[in-house]
Tab-separated table of C-alpha atoms in Angstrom:
chain	number	residue	atom	x	y	z
L	1	UNK	CA	-16.201	-21.402	15.857
L	2	UNK	CA	-13.715	-18.904	14.341
L	3	UNK	CA	-10.017	-19.606	13.846
L	4	UNK	CA	-8.894	-17.675	16.945
L	5	UNK	CA	-11.409	-19.477	19.170
L	6	UNK	CA	-10.340	-22.809	17.696
L	7	UNK	CA	-6.684	-22.133	18.488
L	8	UNK	CA	-7.521	-20.972	22.031
L	9	UNK	CA	-9.670	-24.050	22.665
L	10	UNK	CA	-6.955	-26.354	21.374
L	11	UNK	CA	-4.322	-24.627	23.531
L	12	UNK	CA	-6.521	-24.787	26.643
L	13	UNK	CA	-7.357	-28.459	26.150
L	14	UNK	CA	-3.696	-29.276	25.616
L	15	UNK	CA	-2.577	-27.322	28.687
L	16	UNK	CA	-5.154	-29.017	30.911
L	17	UNK	CA	-4.124	-32.411	29.548
L	18	UNK	CA	-0.462	-31.751	30.304
L	19	UNK	CA	-1.440	-30.630	33.803
L	20	UNK	CA	-3.313	-33.877	34.468
L	21	UNK	CA	-0.300	-35.850	33.296
L	22	UNK	CA	2.096	-33.895	35.489
L	23	UNK	CA	-0.122	-34.460	38.513
L	24	UNK	CA	-0.266	-38.192	37.879
L	25	UNK	CA	3.517	-38.496	37.909
L	26	UNK	CA	3.889	-36.152	40.875
L	27	UNK	CA	5.646	-33.274	39.112
L	28	UNK	CA	2.713	-30.917	39.702
L	29	UNK	CA	1.210	-30.815	43.196
L	30	UNK	CA	-2.485	-31.017	43.985
L	31	UNK	CA	-2.444	-27.603	45.683
L	32	UNK	CA	-1.328	-24.354	44.019
L	33	UNK	CA	1.539	-22.320	45.482
L	34	UNK	CA	0.483	-19.306	47.571
L	35	UNK	CA	-0.512	-16.326	45.447
L	36	UNK	CA	2.215	-14.282	47.128
L	37	UNK	CA	4.654	-16.365	45.069
L	38	UNK	CA	3.245	-14.865	41.897
L	39	UNK	CA	5.441	-16.493	39.281
L	40	UNK	CA	4.999	-19.950	40.787
L	41	UNK	CA	1.250	-19.460	41.193
L	42	UNK	CA	0.980	-18.225	37.601
L	43	UNK	CA	3.014	-21.155	36.260
L	44	UNK	CA	0.782	-23.599	38.124
L	45	UNK	CA	-2.314	-21.825	36.799
L	46	UNK	CA	-1.283	-22.314	33.156
L	47	UNK	CA	-2.487	-25.901	33.407
L	48	UNK	CA	-6.011	-24.698	34.297
L	49	UNK	CA	-6.477	-22.723	31.080
L	50	UNK	CA	-10.032	-21.611	30.254
L	51	UNK	CA	-11.557	-23.666	33.094
L	52	UNK	CA	-13.508	-21.354	35.407
L	53	UNK	CA	-14.005	-23.949	38.141
L	54	UNK	CA	-10.314	-24.879	38.119
L	55	UNK	CA	-9.403	-21.185	38.269
L	56	UNK	CA	-11.791	-20.771	41.214
L	57	UNK	CA	-9.915	-23.553	43.004
L	58	UNK	CA	-6.810	-21.385	42.690
L	59	UNK	CA	-8.792	-18.789	44.710
L	60	UNK	CA	-8.387	-16.061	42.107
L	61	UNK	CA	-10.693	-14.240	39.702
L	62	UNK	CA	-9.669	-14.069	36.053
L	63	UNK	CA	-8.104	-10.594	36.281
L	64	UNK	CA	-4.484	-9.506	36.281
L	65	UNK	CA	-2.629	-10.274	39.491
L	66	UNK	CA	-2.067	-6.577	40.113
L	67	UNK	CA	-5.806	-5.894	39.922
L	68	UNK	CA	-6.565	-8.867	42.188
L	69	UNK	CA	-4.176	-7.496	44.813
L	70	UNK	CA	-5.647	-4.001	44.515
L	71	UNK	CA	-9.249	-5.208	44.839
L	72	UNK	CA	-8.367	-7.390	47.813
L	73	UNK	CA	-6.726	-4.431	49.545
L	74	UNK	CA	-9.768	-2.297	48.750
L	75	UNK	CA	-12.094	-4.935	50.219
L	76	UNK	CA	-9.997	-5.159	53.383
L	77	UNK	CA	-10.364	-1.393	53.857
L	78	UNK	CA	-14.060	-1.152	52.862
L	79	UNK	CA	-16.563	-1.025	55.686
L	80	UNK	CA	-19.087	-3.872	55.600
L	81	UNK	CA	-21.537	-4.691	54.185
L	82	UNK	CA	-20.145	-4.839	50.639
L	83	UNK	CA	-22.604	-5.316	47.795
L	84	UNK	CA	-21.337	-6.478	44.377
L	85	UNK	CA	-22.797	-6.726	40.885
L	86	UNK	CA	-21.198	-8.541	37.986
L	87	UNK	CA	-21.675	-8.889	34.236
L	88	UNK	CA	-20.097	-12.213	33.242
L	89	UNK	CA	-19.975	-15.043	35.757
L	90	UNK	CA	-17.133	-17.448	36.491
L	91	UNK	CA	-14.196	-17.717	38.857
L	92	UNK	CA	-14.678	-14.094	39.937
L	93	UNK	CA	-18.227	-14.867	41.122
L	94	UNK	CA	-16.955	-17.578	43.453
L	95	UNK	CA	-14.025	-15.444	44.603
L	96	UNK	CA	-16.306	-12.510	45.413
L	97	UNK	CA	-18.894	-14.697	47.123
L	98	UNK	CA	-16.237	-15.672	49.663
L	99	UNK	CA	-15.371	-12.039	50.404
L	100	UNK	CA	-18.448	-9.802	50.139
L	101	UNK	CA	-21.920	-9.812	51.635
L	102	UNK	CA	-23.912	-10.099	48.424
L	103	UNK	CA	-23.230	-10.809	44.759
L	104	UNK	CA	-25.702	-10.387	41.922
L	105	UNK	CA	-24.278	-11.753	38.680
L	106	UNK	CA	-25.747	-11.961	35.183
L	107	UNK	CA	-24.603	-14.410	32.498
L	108	UNK	CA	-25.511	-14.435	28.795
L	109	UNK	CA	-24.597	-18.094	28.088
L	110	UNK	CA	-27.261	-20.496	29.385
L	111	UNK	CA	-25.170	-23.657	29.518
L	112	UNK	CA	-22.282	-22.022	31.348
L	113	UNK	CA	-24.637	-20.040	33.566
L	114	UNK	CA	-26.551	-23.109	34.695
L	115	UNK	CA	-23.300	-24.895	35.545
L	116	UNK	CA	-22.238	-21.890	37.623
L	117	UNK	CA	-25.645	-21.710	39.324
L	118	UNK	CA	-25.151	-25.250	40.603
L	119	UNK	CA	-21.688	-24.402	41.955
L	120	UNK	CA	-22.916	-21.211	43.589
L	121	UNK	CA	-25.885	-22.959	45.209
L	122	UNK	CA	-23.466	-25.186	47.106
L	123	UNK	CA	-21.336	-22.196	48.089
L	124	UNK	CA	-24.301	-20.097	49.203
L	125	UNK	CA	-25.637	-22.914	51.379
L	126	UNK	CA	-22.289	-23.067	53.170
L	127	UNK	CA	-22.238	-19.310	53.806
L	128	UNK	CA	-24.720	-16.732	54.956
L	129	UNK	CA	-23.946	-14.420	52.055
L	130	UNK	CA	-26.428	-13.707	49.274
L	131	UNK	CA	-25.309	-15.008	45.877
L	132	UNK	CA	-27.595	-14.882	42.855
L	133	UNK	CA	-26.751	-15.617	39.232
L	134	UNK	CA	-29.355	-14.831	36.581
L	135	UNK	CA	-29.094	-16.085	33.008
L	136	UNK	CA	-30.333	-13.557	30.456
L	137	UNK	CA	-29.689	-14.636	26.891
L	138	UNK	CA	-29.453	-12.052	24.111
L	139	UNK	CA	-32.407	-11.703	21.779
L	140	UNK	CA	-31.965	-12.205	18.009
L	141	UNK	CA	-32.478	-8.908	16.193
L	142	UNK	CA	-31.671	-7.455	12.790
L	143	UNK	CA	-31.190	-4.052	14.457
L	144	UNK	CA	-29.925	-4.607	18.007
L	145	UNK	CA	-30.462	-1.711	20.403
L	146	UNK	CA	-27.498	-2.895	22.483
L	147	UNK	CA	-25.120	-5.006	20.450
L	148	UNK	CA	-21.814	-6.718	21.150
L	149	UNK	CA	-18.697	-6.356	19.020
L	150	UNK	CA	-17.497	-9.784	20.122
L	151	UNK	CA	-16.974	-12.008	17.086
L	152	UNK	CA	-19.976	-14.274	16.575
L	153	UNK	CA	-22.332	-12.017	18.512
L	154	UNK	CA	-23.700	-9.971	15.607
L	155	UNK	CA	-27.466	-9.918	15.236
L	156	UNK	CA	-28.017	-10.244	18.992
L	157	UNK	CA	-29.562	-7.642	21.311
L	158	UNK	CA	-28.175	-7.476	24.867
L	159	UNK	CA	-30.578	-4.819	26.168
L	160	UNK	CA	-32.109	-6.991	28.899
L	161	UNK	CA	-28.719	-8.404	29.872
L	162	UNK	CA	-27.192	-4.949	30.308
L	163	UNK	CA	-30.323	-3.667	32.042
L	164	UNK	CA	-30.204	-6.341	34.740
L	165	UNK	CA	-28.437	-3.906	37.074
L	166	UNK	CA	-31.442	-1.556	36.867
L	167	UNK	CA	-33.768	-4.464	37.616
L	168	UNK	CA	-31.799	-5.431	40.732
L	169	UNK	CA	-31.596	-1.763	41.662
L	170	UNK	CA	-29.807	0.220	44.325
L	171	UNK	CA	-26.127	1.042	44.641
L	172	UNK	CA	-23.184	-1.344	44.577
L	173	UNK	CA	-19.786	-1.011	46.204
L	174	UNK	CA	-18.112	-3.189	43.571
L	175	UNK	CA	-19.194	-3.689	39.955
L	176	UNK	CA	-17.443	-6.112	37.588
L	177	UNK	CA	-17.614	-5.730	33.790
L	178	UNK	CA	-16.351	-8.946	32.237
L	179	UNK	CA	-19.103	-10.167	29.915
L	180	UNK	CA	-20.704	-8.969	26.689
L	181	UNK	CA	-21.558	-5.433	25.483
L	182	UNK	CA	-19.057	-4.008	27.954
L	183	UNK	CA	-19.208	-0.435	26.709
L	184	UNK	CA	-22.965	-0.362	27.394
L	185	UNK	CA	-22.383	-2.077	30.746
L	186	UNK	CA	-20.053	0.738	31.808
L	187	UNK	CA	-22.710	3.329	31.001
L	188	UNK	CA	-25.277	1.331	32.975
L	189	UNK	CA	-22.905	0.772	35.893
L	190	UNK	CA	-21.895	4.312	36.802
L	191	UNK	CA	-25.299	5.515	38.124
L	192	UNK	CA	-25.314	2.495	40.461
L	193	UNK	CA	-21.791	2.933	41.829
L	194	UNK	CA	-21.783	3.697	45.554
L	195	UNK	CA	-19.692	6.514	47.014
L	196	UNK	CA	-16.112	5.288	47.133
L	197	UNK	CA	-16.994	2.232	45.087
L	198	UNK	CA	-14.996	0.685	42.245
L	199	UNK	CA	-15.695	-0.807	38.838
L	200	UNK	CA	-13.471	-3.683	37.717
L	201	UNK	CA	-13.269	-3.581	33.912
L	202	UNK	CA	-11.341	-6.502	32.429
L	203	UNK	CA	-9.306	-6.796	29.214
L	204	UNK	CA	-8.902	-3.046	28.846
L	205	UNK	CA	-5.943	-3.429	26.497
L	206	UNK	CA	-8.655	-3.509	23.803
L	207	UNK	CA	-8.984	-0.139	22.112
L	208	UNK	CA	-12.782	-0.022	22.146
L	209	UNK	CA	-12.810	-0.497	25.910
L	210	UNK	CA	-10.223	2.218	26.436
L	211	UNK	CA	-12.271	4.547	24.257
L	212	UNK	CA	-15.406	3.828	26.306
L	213	UNK	CA	-13.577	4.486	29.582
L	214	UNK	CA	-12.049	7.708	28.285
L	215	UNK	CA	-15.446	8.903	27.042
L	216	UNK	CA	-17.009	8.233	30.453
L	217	UNK	CA	-14.729	10.783	32.126
L	218	UNK	CA	-13.787	8.510	35.022
L	219	UNK	CA	-10.605	7.755	36.912
L	220	UNK	CA	-9.000	4.617	35.487
L	221	UNK	CA	-6.087	2.795	37.129
L	222	UNK	CA	-4.699	0.276	34.651
L	223	UNK	CA	-3.069	-2.920	35.961
L	224	UNK	CA	-1.027	-4.580	33.245
L	225	UNK	CA	0.816	-7.870	33.570
L	226	UNK	CA	0.364	-11.531	34.364
L	227	UNK	CA	-3.119	-13.049	34.561
L	228	UNK	CA	-3.884	-16.527	35.944
L	229	UNK	CA	-3.901	-19.197	33.177
L	230	UNK	CA	-2.909	-16.811	30.364
L	231	UNK	CA	0.503	-17.292	28.691
L	232	UNK	CA	0.582	-13.617	27.659
L	233	UNK	CA	0.135	-10.310	29.547
L	234	UNK	CA	-3.286	-8.698	29.837
L	235	UNK	CA	-4.804	-5.641	31.492
L	236	UNK	CA	-7.548	-5.025	34.041
L	237	UNK	CA	-8.645	-1.493	34.975
L	238	UNK	CA	-10.173	-0.233	38.217
L	239	UNK	CA	-12.545	2.694	37.733
L	240	UNK	CA	-13.623	5.151	40.397
L	241	UNK	CA	-15.765	8.241	40.849
L	242	UNK	CA	-15.441	11.171	41.283
L	243	UNK	CA	-12.640	11.971	38.874
L	244	UNK	CA	-9.350	13.148	40.359
L	245	UNK	CA	-7.032	12.013	37.557
L	246	UNK	CA	-5.759	8.528	36.839
L	247	UNK	CA	-2.476	6.744	36.756
L	248	UNK	CA	-1.049	3.555	35.282
L	249	UNK	CA	0.044	0.621	37.424
L	250	UNK	CA	2.484	-2.040	36.322
L	251	UNK	CA	1.488	-5.473	37.674
């Protein structure tokens, strides 16, 4: 584990521990404030740091609040059925499964993916919606065809992981890019985006993601600001086709 990951893990463990203590003494309630009270909801969420199941209990995906609001408004206006695909499972998978007709998600990490599969099996049995999470681990390679620039991911080929959308096939109303090899995922996503559909691309404050979006020639609405559980601002972008020019949104 690198130094940054070590610090993040230590922070998350400490925040969750403080949250448990505050609940025991009654300072922190068992239920989060309504999301409409953004600052209060965000403050409550800080004690669920880096815990996808705890974030799911807040009934939010791990995107900026502005992007969550925008996607929810888009879903309310979108004619059913809504079909979603996602690279990178977690709280967003559960959130989407409660709001769309089908979700196909792919996860690169077997341990995390199998935990999420168990959670989603319970959710799917309680609803009529289709929810499927497939674990596709990267393949060790000295010359990866599709690599990831994420630290610790060198020497791994994500070709099959990225290509999962082609295997599932068809068009999707909503596509989420929040896993590994995101630049390649964007390229793979666009041919599968339904008319009027959107791509949710997370953490787009990173330069390499902005470069990939700019190179794709798409409309990108950037939502910067608070994100559940994070003590610092982040950015999530919503991408659409065809291109009519983009704009920035402050969250």
